[in-house]
């Protein structure tokens, strides 16, 4: 399991990526849409 | 992202190069800055097109725990997952297309001219982040043969015997900077 932060402005791509990575057993600790929140 | 990395110290941050507000290189700029302040965090950036300037910027200095993939590559989740593991363990994961364009943009005469075509091939795959066993499989040769090529590459690039992993990184740096 890898602990991940996902930074992607496209909501569709971001959420899709999160879903795929969680299904692979990874821990997405944060997902953000911009370099600075 | 900066706040999230500061708060959670993840194993890897997956970052789109083009992000708000201008959608040019904000994601990359943040990743480069965070690499300096969080050397233990891997950064896997991705973009729609190959942008060699961005790749060079990200890989400048120490290319450990860093990757650059095209967005198309993300659709192959197994390949993307493999890249994530390589970056998380301190390796590199460069999109083959990024490597090809980096080679195409290098000067005509470099230290890499000392290498044979096969050694070029081996070094190119090393830059993508492949292990010796993966190299052997990819090139349909034995691991022993791969080790000989790698040893010849180290020698021709004047990399003195030291820690094997460190020499591997230095070879990739030489390759990318040439």
PDB file of N, CA and C in Angstrom, chain B residues 66-156:
ATOM      1  N   UNK B  66      11.288   9.940  -8.519  1.00  0.00           N
ATOM      2  CA  UNK B  66      10.597  10.893  -9.372  1.00  0.00           C
ATOM      3  C   UNK B  66      10.160  10.205 -10.664  1.00  0.00           C
ATOM      4  N   UNK B  67       9.034  10.660 -11.193  1.00  0.00           N
ATOM      5  CA  UNK B  67       8.544  10.084 -12.435  1.00  0.00           C
ATOM      6  C   UNK B  67       7.820  11.115 -13.269  1.00  0.00           C
ATOM      7  N   UNK B  68       7.758  10.856 -14.581  1.00  0.00           N
ATOM      8  CA  UNK B  68       7.063  11.746 -15.501  1.00  0.00           C
ATOM      9  C   UNK B  68       6.358  10.862 -16.526  1.00  0.00           C
ATOM     10  N   UNK B  69       5.045  10.877 -16.488  1.00  0.00           N
ATOM     11  CA  UNK B  69       4.257  10.051 -17.405  1.00  0.00           C
ATOM     12  C   UNK B  69       3.311  10.915 -18.224  1.00  0.00           C
ATOM     13  N   UNK B  70       2.940  10.418 -19.381  1.00  0.00           N
ATOM     14  CA  UNK B  70       1.885  11.058 -20.159  1.00  0.00           C
ATOM     15  C   UNK B  70       0.536  10.610 -19.601  1.00  0.00           C
ATOM     16  N   UNK B  71      -0.460  11.480 -19.738  1.00  0.00           N
ATOM     17  CA  UNK B  71      -1.784  11.155 -19.192  1.00  0.00           C
ATOM     18  C   UNK B  71      -2.344   9.874 -19.803  1.00  0.00           C
ATOM     19  N   UNK B  72      -2.030   9.636 -21.065  1.00  0.00           N
ATOM     20  CA  UNK B  72      -2.526   8.417 -21.716  1.00  0.00           C
ATOM     21  C   UNK B  72      -2.095   7.173 -20.959  1.00  0.00           C
ATOM     22  N   UNK B  73      -0.930   7.255 -20.326  1.00  0.00           N
ATOM     23  CA  UNK B  73      -0.364   6.104 -19.619  1.00  0.00           C
ATOM     24  C   UNK B  73      -1.194   5.769 -18.379  1.00  0.00           C
ATOM     25  N   UNK B  74      -1.896   6.769 -17.862  1.00  0.00           N
ATOM     26  CA  UNK B  74      -2.683   6.569 -16.643  1.00  0.00           C
ATOM     27  C   UNK B  74      -3.844   5.603 -16.896  1.00  0.00           C
ATOM     28  N   UNK B  75      -4.258   5.521 -18.169  1.00  0.00           N
ATOM     29  CA  UNK B  75      -5.384   4.628 -18.467  1.00  0.00           C
ATOM     30  C   UNK B  75      -4.997   3.158 -18.315  1.00  0.00           C
ATOM     31  N   UNK B  76      -3.697   2.863 -18.386  1.00  0.00           N
ATOM     32  CA  UNK B  76      -3.235   1.501 -18.118  1.00  0.00           C
ATOM     33  C   UNK B  76      -2.869   1.437 -16.639  1.00  0.00           C
ATOM     34  N   UNK B  77      -3.844   1.053 -15.813  1.00  0.00           N
ATOM     35  CA  UNK B  77      -3.669   1.156 -14.366  1.00  0.00           C
ATOM     36  C   UNK B  77      -2.541   0.257 -13.844  1.00  0.00           C
ATOM     37  N   UNK B  78      -2.328  -0.894 -14.490  1.00  0.00           N
ATOM     38  CA  UNK B  78      -1.251  -1.785 -14.045  1.00  0.00           C
ATOM     39  C   UNK B  78       0.107  -1.113 -14.260  1.00  0.00           C
ATOM     40  N   UNK B  79       0.266  -0.483 -15.413  1.00  0.00           N
ATOM     41  CA  UNK B  79       1.517   0.211 -15.722  1.00  0.00           C
ATOM     42  C   UNK B  79       1.704   1.416 -14.805  1.00  0.00           C
ATOM     43  N   UNK B  80       0.612   2.124 -14.561  1.00  0.00           N
ATOM     44  CA  UNK B  80       0.661   3.283 -13.679  1.00  0.00           C
ATOM     45  C   UNK B  80       1.009   2.850 -12.255  1.00  0.00           C
ATOM     46  N   UNK B  81       0.421   1.749 -11.830  1.00  0.00           N
ATOM     47  CA  UNK B  81       0.684   1.214 -10.493  1.00  0.00           C
ATOM     48  C   UNK B  81       2.157   0.816 -10.353  1.00  0.00           C
ATOM     49  N   UNK B  82       2.686   0.213 -11.419  1.00  0.00           N
ATOM     50  CA  UNK B  82       4.100  -0.176 -11.420  1.00  0.00           C
ATOM     51  C   UNK B  82       4.986   1.066 -11.276  1.00  0.00           C
ATOM     52  N   UNK B  83       4.639   2.131 -12.008  1.00  0.00           N
ATOM     53  CA  UNK B  83       5.400   3.383 -11.927  1.00  0.00           C
ATOM     54  C   UNK B  83       5.327   3.959 -10.507  1.00  0.00           C
ATOM     55  N   UNK B  84       4.156   3.882  -9.901  1.00  0.00           N
ATOM     56  CA  UNK B  84       3.984   4.390  -8.529  1.00  0.00           C
ATOM     57  C   UNK B  84       4.919   3.656  -7.553  1.00  0.00           C
ATOM     58  N   UNK B  85       4.971   2.339  -7.688  1.00  0.00           N
ATOM     59  CA  UNK B  85       5.828   1.553  -6.795  1.00  0.00           C
ATOM     60  C   UNK B  85       7.300   1.913  -6.985  1.00  0.00           C
ATOM     61  N   UNK B  86       7.697   2.117  -8.247  1.00  0.00           N
ATOM     62  CA  UNK B  86       9.104   2.479  -8.506  1.00  0.00           C
ATOM     63  C   UNK B  86       9.441   3.821  -7.873  1.00  0.00           C
ATOM     64  N   UNK B  87       8.554   4.792  -8.043  1.00  0.00           N
ATOM     65  CA  UNK B  87       8.798   6.131  -7.477  1.00  0.00           C
ATOM     66  C   UNK B  87       8.783   6.069  -5.949  1.00  0.00           C
ATOM     67  N   UNK B  88       7.843   5.293  -5.392  1.00  0.00           N
ATOM     68  CA  UNK B  88       7.731   5.186  -3.925  1.00  0.00           C
ATOM     69  C   UNK B  88       8.982   4.564  -3.317  1.00  0.00           C
ATOM     70  N   UNK B  89       9.646   3.679  -4.077  1.00  0.00           N
ATOM     71  CA  UNK B  89      10.840   3.026  -3.544  1.00  0.00           C
ATOM     72  C   UNK B  89      12.123   3.767  -3.924  1.00  0.00           C
ATOM     73  N   UNK B  90      11.986   4.995  -4.407  1.00  0.00           N
ATOM     74  CA  UNK B  90      13.166   5.814  -4.683  1.00  0.00           C
ATOM     75  C   UNK B  90      13.706   5.674  -6.092  1.00  0.00           C
ATOM     76  N   UNK B  91      12.986   4.957  -6.948  1.00  0.00           N
ATOM     77  CA  UNK B  91      13.431   4.795  -8.333  1.00  0.00           C
ATOM     78  C   UNK B  91      12.879   5.876  -9.237  1.00  0.00           C
ATOM     79  N   UNK B  92      13.015   5.655 -10.538  1.00  0.00           N
ATOM     80  CA  UNK B  92      12.500   6.614 -11.506  1.00  0.00           C
ATOM     81  C   UNK B  92      11.458   5.924 -12.383  1.00  0.00           C
ATOM     82  N   UNK B  93      10.569   6.705 -12.935  1.00  0.00           N
ATOM     83  CA  UNK B  93       9.569   6.172 -13.860  1.00  0.00           C
ATOM     84  C   UNK B  93       9.336   7.214 -14.940  1.00  0.00           C
ATOM     85  N   UNK B  94      10.040   7.052 -16.037  1.00  0.00           N
ATOM     86  CA  UNK B  94       9.888   8.016 -17.122  1.00  0.00           C
ATOM     87  C   UNK B  94       9.127   7.382 -18.273  1.00  0.00           C
ATOM     88  N   UNK B  95       8.196   8.127 -18.808  1.00  0.00           N
ATOM     89  CA  UNK B  95       7.453   7.649 -19.955  1.00  0.00           C
ATOM     90  C   UNK B  95       8.432   7.420 -21.113  1.00  0.00           C
ATOM     91  N   UNK B  96       8.322   6.280 -21.809  1.00  0.00           N
ATOM     92  CA  UNK B  96       9.238   6.029 -22.937  1.00  0.00           C
ATOM     93  C   UNK B  96       9.252   7.178 -23.938  1.00  0.00           C
ATOM     94  N   UNK B  97       8.119   7.822 -24.136  1.00  0.00           N
ATOM     95  CA  UNK B  97       8.059   8.934 -25.081  1.00  0.00           C
ATOM     96  C   UNK B  97       8.855  10.132 -24.559  1.00  0.00           C
ATOM     97  N   UNK B  98       8.820  10.336 -23.237  1.00  0.00           N
ATOM     98  CA  UNK B  98       9.610  11.423 -22.632  1.00  0.00           C
ATOM     99  C   UNK B  98      11.093  11.144 -22.854  1.00  0.00           C
ATOM    100  N   UNK B  99      11.497   9.896 -22.621  1.00  0.00           N
ATOM    101  CA  UNK B  99      12.905   9.524 -22.798  1.00  0.00           C
ATOM    102  C   UNK B  99      13.323   9.736 -24.245  1.00  0.00           C
ATOM    103  N   UNK B 100      12.473   9.298 -25.183  1.00  0.00           N
ATOM    104  CA  UNK B 100      12.798   9.444 -26.609  1.00  0.00           C
ATOM    105  C   UNK B 100      13.007  10.914 -26.963  1.00  0.00           C
ATOM    106  N   UNK B 101      12.141  11.776 -26.451  1.00  0.00           N
ATOM    107  CA  UNK B 101      12.256  13.201 -26.801  1.00  0.00           C
ATOM    108  C   UNK B 101      13.432  13.861 -26.092  1.00  0.00           C
ATOM    109  N   UNK B 102      13.764  13.372 -24.894  1.00  0.00           N
ATOM    110  CA  UNK B 102      14.940  13.910 -24.207  1.00  0.00           C
ATOM    111  C   UNK B 102      16.199  13.559 -24.999  1.00  0.00           C
ATOM    112  N   UNK B 103      16.234  12.349 -25.543  1.00  0.00           N
ATOM    113  CA  UNK B 103      17.382  11.944 -26.362  1.00  0.00           C
ATOM    114  C   UNK B 103      17.461  12.821 -27.601  1.00  0.00           C
ATOM    115  N   UNK B 104      16.303  13.041 -28.218  1.00  0.00           N
ATOM    116  CA  UNK B 104      16.265  13.829 -29.443  1.00  0.00           C
ATOM    117  C   UNK B 104      16.700  15.260 -29.243  1.00  0.00           C
ATOM    118  N   UNK B 105      16.552  15.772 -28.027  1.00  0.00           N
ATOM    119  CA  UNK B 105      16.889  17.181 -27.771  1.00  0.00           C
ATOM    120  C   UNK B 105      18.293  17.367 -27.243  1.00  0.00           C
ATOM    121  N   UNK B 106      19.069  16.244 -27.108  1.00  0.00           N
ATOM    122  CA  UNK B 106      20.416  16.411 -26.546  1.00  0.00           C
ATOM    123  C   UNK B 106      21.408  16.838 -27.626  1.00  0.00           C
ATOM    124  N   UNK B 107      22.519  17.458 -27.226  1.00  0.00           N
ATOM    125  CA  UNK B 107      23.529  17.912 -28.177  1.00  0.00           C
ATOM    126  C   UNK B 107      24.094  16.749 -28.993  1.00  0.00           C
ATOM    127  N   UNK B 108      24.685  17.076 -30.125  1.00  0.00           N
ATOM    128  CA  UNK B 108      25.201  16.059 -31.044  1.00  0.00           C
ATOM    129  C   UNK B 108      26.292  15.190 -30.423  1.00  0.00           C
ATOM    130  N   UNK B 109      27.251  15.795 -29.740  1.00  0.00           N
ATOM    131  CA  UNK B 109      28.392  15.036 -29.243  1.00  0.00           C
ATOM    132  C   UNK B 109      28.410  15.054 -27.718  1.00  0.00           C
ATOM    133  N   UNK B 110      28.300  13.889 -27.106  1.00  0.00           N
ATOM    134  CA  UNK B 110      28.291  13.818 -25.651  1.00  0.00           C
ATOM    135  C   UNK B 110      29.072  12.595 -25.209  1.00  0.00           C
ATOM    136  N   UNK B 111      29.228  12.478 -23.894  1.00  0.00           N
ATOM    137  CA  UNK B 111      29.934  11.334 -23.330  1.00  0.00           C
ATOM    138  C   UNK B 111      29.201  10.032 -23.684  1.00  0.00           C
ATOM    139  N   UNK B 112      27.925  10.148 -23.999  1.00  0.00           N
ATOM    140  CA  UNK B 112      27.143   8.952 -24.344  1.00  0.00           C
ATOM    141  C   UNK B 112      27.565   8.351 -25.677  1.00  0.00           C
ATOM    142  N   UNK B 113      28.325   9.133 -26.469  1.00  0.00           N
ATOM    143  CA  UNK B 113      28.789   8.597 -27.748  1.00  0.00           C
ATOM    144  C   UNK B 113      29.737   7.417 -27.554  1.00  0.00           C
ATOM    145  N   UNK B 114      30.251   7.272 -26.312  1.00  0.00           N
ATOM    146  CA  UNK B 114      31.142   6.142 -26.043  1.00  0.00           C
ATOM    147  C   UNK B 114      30.389   4.815 -25.980  1.00  0.00           C
ATOM    148  N   UNK B 115      29.086   4.893 -25.809  1.00  0.00           N
ATOM    149  CA  UNK B 115      28.307   3.669 -25.609  1.00  0.00           C
ATOM    150  C   UNK B 115      27.929   3.010 -26.936  1.00  0.00           C
ATOM    151  N   UNK B 116      27.829   1.681 -26.890  1.00  0.00           N
ATOM    152  CA  UNK B 116      27.349   0.944 -28.061  1.00  0.00           C
ATOM    153  C   UNK B 116      25.832   1.128 -28.160  1.00  0.00           C
ATOM    154  N   UNK B 117      25.255   0.820 -29.336  1.00  0.00           N
ATOM    155  CA  UNK B 117      23.784   0.923 -29.461  1.00  0.00           C
ATOM    156  C   UNK B 117      23.059   0.097 -28.400  1.00  0.00           C
ATOM    157  N   UNK B 118      23.577  -1.091 -28.095  1.00  0.00           N
ATOM    158  CA  UNK B 118      22.931  -1.940 -27.086  1.00  0.00           C
ATOM    159  C   UNK B 118      23.019  -1.290 -25.702  1.00  0.00           C
ATOM    160  N   UNK B 119      24.179  -0.687 -25.406  1.00  0.00           N
ATOM    161  CA  UNK B 119      24.335  -0.016 -24.104  1.00  0.00           C
ATOM    162  C   UNK B 119      23.409   1.202 -24.012  1.00  0.00           C
ATOM    163  N   UNK B 120      23.217   1.886 -25.139  1.00  0.00           N
ATOM    164  CA  UNK B 120      22.246   2.994 -25.174  1.00  0.00           C
ATOM    165  C   UNK B 120      20.859   2.492 -24.801  1.00  0.00           C
ATOM    166  N   UNK B 121      20.533   1.331 -25.394  1.00  0.00           N
ATOM    167  CA  UNK B 121      19.215   0.736 -25.160  1.00  0.00           C
ATOM    168  C   UNK B 121      19.031   0.399 -23.676  1.00  0.00           C
ATOM    169  N   UNK B 122      20.087  -0.177 -23.092  1.00  0.00           N
ATOM    170  CA  UNK B 122      20.043  -0.551 -21.672  1.00  0.00           C
ATOM    171  C   UNK B 122      19.887   0.705 -20.807  1.00  0.00           C
ATOM    172  N   UNK B 123      20.655   1.740 -21.111  1.00  0.00           N
ATOM    173  CA  UNK B 123      20.607   2.966 -20.309  1.00  0.00           C
ATOM    174  C   UNK B 123      19.251   3.661 -20.444  1.00  0.00           C
ATOM    175  N   UNK B 124      18.692   3.603 -21.642  1.00  0.00           N
ATOM    176  CA  UNK B 124      17.373   4.193 -21.871  1.00  0.00           C
ATOM    177  C   UNK B 124      16.332   3.506 -20.988  1.00  0.00           C
ATOM    178  N   UNK B 125      16.407   2.194 -20.907  1.00  0.00           N
ATOM    179  CA  UNK B 125      15.457   1.444 -20.069  1.00  0.00           C
ATOM    180  C   UNK B 125      15.734   1.679 -18.584  1.00  0.00           C
ATOM    181  N   UNK B 126      17.017   1.856 -18.228  1.00  0.00           N
ATOM    182  CA  UNK B 126      17.346   2.200 -16.839  1.00  0.00           C
ATOM    183  C   UNK B 126      16.699   3.536 -16.485  1.00  0.00           C
ATOM    184  N   UNK B 127      16.745   4.481 -17.418  1.00  0.00           N
ATOM    185  CA  UNK B 127      16.163   5.809 -17.162  1.00  0.00           C
ATOM    186  C   UNK B 127      14.658   5.715 -16.960  1.00  0.00           C
ATOM    187  N   UNK B 128      14.028   4.753 -17.640  1.00  0.00           N
ATOM    188  CA  UNK B 128      12.585   4.579 -17.453  1.00  0.00           C
ATOM    189  C   UNK B 128      12.288   3.969 -16.089  1.00  0.00           C
ATOM    190  N   UNK B 129      13.324   3.423 -15.438  1.00  0.00           N
ATOM    191  CA  UNK B 129      13.161   2.925 -14.073  1.00  0.00           C
ATOM    192  C   UNK B 129      13.138   1.415 -13.949  1.00  0.00           C
ATOM    193  N   UNK B 130      13.496   0.704 -15.014  1.00  0.00           N
ATOM    194  CA  UNK B 130      13.427  -0.759 -14.968  1.00  0.00           C
ATOM    195  C   UNK B 130      14.598  -1.373 -14.196  1.00  0.00           C
ATOM    196  N   UNK B 131      14.315  -2.468 -13.498  1.00  0.00           N
ATOM    197  CA  UNK B 131      15.352  -3.221 -12.785  1.00  0.00           C
ATOM    198  C   UNK B 131      16.117  -4.089 -13.783  1.00  0.00           C
ATOM    199  N   UNK B 132      17.219  -4.713 -13.314  1.00  0.00           N
ATOM    200  CA  UNK B 132      17.992  -5.581 -14.194  1.00  0.00           C
ATOM    201  C   UNK B 132      17.159  -6.755 -14.700  1.00  0.00           C
ATOM    202  N   UNK B 133      16.336  -7.321 -13.822  1.00  0.00           N
ATOM    203  CA  UNK B 133      15.525  -8.472 -14.259  1.00  0.00           C
ATOM    204  C   UNK B 133      14.497  -8.036 -15.303  1.00  0.00           C
ATOM    205  N   UNK B 134      13.928  -6.842 -15.114  1.00  0.00           N
ATOM    206  CA  UNK B 134      12.968  -6.338 -16.104  1.00  0.00           C
ATOM    207  C   UNK B 134      13.679  -6.033 -17.420  1.00  0.00           C
ATOM    208  N   UNK B 135      14.906  -5.521 -17.320  1.00  0.00           N
ATOM    209  CA  UNK B 135      15.700  -5.240 -18.527  1.00  0.00           C
ATOM    210  C   UNK B 135      15.959  -6.522 -19.303  1.00  0.00           C
ATOM    211  N   UNK B 136      16.332  -7.575 -18.565  1.00  0.00           N
ATOM    212  CA  UNK B 136      16.630  -8.860 -19.200  1.00  0.00           C
ATOM    213  C   UNK B 136      15.404  -9.373 -19.954  1.00  0.00           C
ATOM    214  N   UNK B 137      14.274  -9.248 -19.301  1.00  0.00           N
ATOM    215  CA  UNK B 137      13.027  -9.717 -19.915  1.00  0.00           C
ATOM    216  C   UNK B 137      12.688  -8.879 -21.158  1.00  0.00           C
ATOM    217  N   UNK B 138      12.849  -7.574 -21.025  1.00  0.00           N
ATOM    218  CA  UNK B 138      12.513  -6.655 -22.113  1.00  0.00           C
ATOM    219  C   UNK B 138      13.403  -6.887 -23.338  1.00  0.00           C
ATOM    220  N   UNK B 139      14.695  -7.146 -23.092  1.00  0.00           N
ATOM    221  CA  UNK B 139      15.657  -7.282 -24.193  1.00  0.00           C
ATOM    222  C   UNK B 139      15.873  -8.735 -24.613  1.00  0.00           C
ATOM    223  N   UNK B 140      15.179  -9.652 -23.929  1.00  0.00           N
ATOM    224  CA  UNK B 140      15.331 -11.089 -24.208  1.00  0.00           C
ATOM    225  C   UNK B 140      16.789 -11.538 -24.091  1.00  0.00           C
ATOM    226  N   UNK B 141      17.450 -11.109 -23.026  1.00  0.00           N
ATOM    227  CA  UNK B 141      18.813 -11.552 -22.731  1.00  0.00           C
ATOM    228  C   UNK B 141      18.852 -11.958 -21.254  1.00  0.00           C
ATOM    229  N   UNK B 142      19.973 -12.566 -20.832  1.00  0.00           N
ATOM    230  CA  UNK B 142      20.062 -13.013 -19.444  1.00  0.00           C
ATOM    231  C   UNK B 142      20.379 -11.834 -18.522  1.00  0.00           C
ATOM    232  N   UNK B 143      20.089 -12.018 -17.234  1.00  0.00           N
ATOM    233  CA  UNK B 143      20.419 -10.964 -16.267  1.00  0.00           C
ATOM    234  C   UNK B 143      21.922 -10.746 -16.208  1.00  0.00           C
ATOM    235  N   UNK B 144      22.671 -11.848 -16.406  1.00  0.00           N
ATOM    236  CA  UNK B 144      24.144 -11.753 -16.403  1.00  0.00           C
ATOM    237  C   UNK B 144      24.603 -10.821 -17.534  1.00  0.00           C
ATOM    238  N   UNK B 145      23.960 -10.978 -18.704  1.00  0.00           N
ATOM    239  CA  UNK B 145      24.315 -10.121 -19.846  1.00  0.00           C
ATOM    240  C   UNK B 145      23.965  -8.668 -19.539  1.00  0.00           C
ATOM    241  N   UNK B 146      22.830  -8.456 -18.863  1.00  0.00           N
ATOM    242  CA  UNK B 146      22.440  -7.096 -18.476  1.00  0.00           C
ATOM    243  C   UNK B 146      23.505  -6.509 -17.542  1.00  0.00           C
ATOM    244  N   UNK B 147      23.930  -7.318 -16.563  1.00  0.00           N
ATOM    245  CA  UNK B 147      24.941  -6.841 -15.603  1.00  0.00           C
ATOM    246  C   UNK B 147      26.222  -6.421 -16.321  1.00  0.00           C
ATOM    247  N   UNK B 148      26.592  -7.178 -17.362  1.00  0.00           N
ATOM    248  CA  UNK B 148      27.797  -6.824 -18.129  1.00  0.00           C
ATOM    249  C   UNK B 148      27.611  -5.493 -18.847  1.00  0.00           C
ATOM    250  N   UNK B 149      26.445  -5.315 -19.444  1.00  0.00           N
ATOM    251  CA  UNK B 149      26.180  -4.035 -20.127  1.00  0.00           C
ATOM    252  C   UNK B 149      26.200  -2.881 -19.127  1.00  0.00           C
ATOM    253  N   UNK B 150      25.573  -3.082 -17.967  1.00  0.00           N
ATOM    254  CA  UNK B 150      25.497  -2.020 -16.953  1.00  0.00           C
ATOM    255  C   UNK B 150      26.904  -1.685 -16.467  1.00  0.00           C
ATOM    256  N   UNK B 151      27.703  -2.722 -16.254  1.00  0.00           N
ATOM    257  CA  UNK B 151      29.076  -2.508 -15.800  1.00  0.00           C
ATOM    258  C   UNK B 151      29.872  -1.713 -16.838  1.00  0.00           C
ATOM    259  N   UNK B 152      29.670  -2.059 -18.121  1.00  0.00           N
ATOM    260  CA  UNK B 152      30.371  -1.337 -19.207  1.00  0.00           C
ATOM    261  C   UNK B 152      29.922   0.119 -19.253  1.00  0.00           C
ATOM    262  N   UNK B 153      28.626   0.340 -19.024  1.00  0.00           N
ATOM    263  CA  UNK B 153      28.091   1.715 -19.027  1.00  0.00           C
ATOM    264  C   UNK B 153      28.741   2.526 -17.904  1.00  0.00           C
ATOM    265  N   UNK B 154      28.804   1.946 -16.694  1.00  0.00           N
ATOM    266  CA  UNK B 154      29.427   2.643 -15.563  1.00  0.00           C
ATOM    267  C   UNK B 154      30.863   3.016 -15.899  1.00  0.00           C
ATOM    268  N   UNK B 155      31.566   2.063 -16.494  1.00  0.00           N
ATOM    269  CA  UNK B 155      32.971   2.280 -16.818  1.00  0.00           C
ATOM    270  C   UNK B 155      33.131   3.392 -17.864  1.00  0.00           C
ATOM    271  N   UNK B 156      32.317   3.329 -18.921  1.00  0.00           N
ATOM    272  CA  UNK B 156      32.441   4.318 -20.006  1.00  0.00           C
ATOM    273  C   UNK B 156      31.994   5.718 -19.575  1.00  0.00           C
TER     274      UNK B 156
END
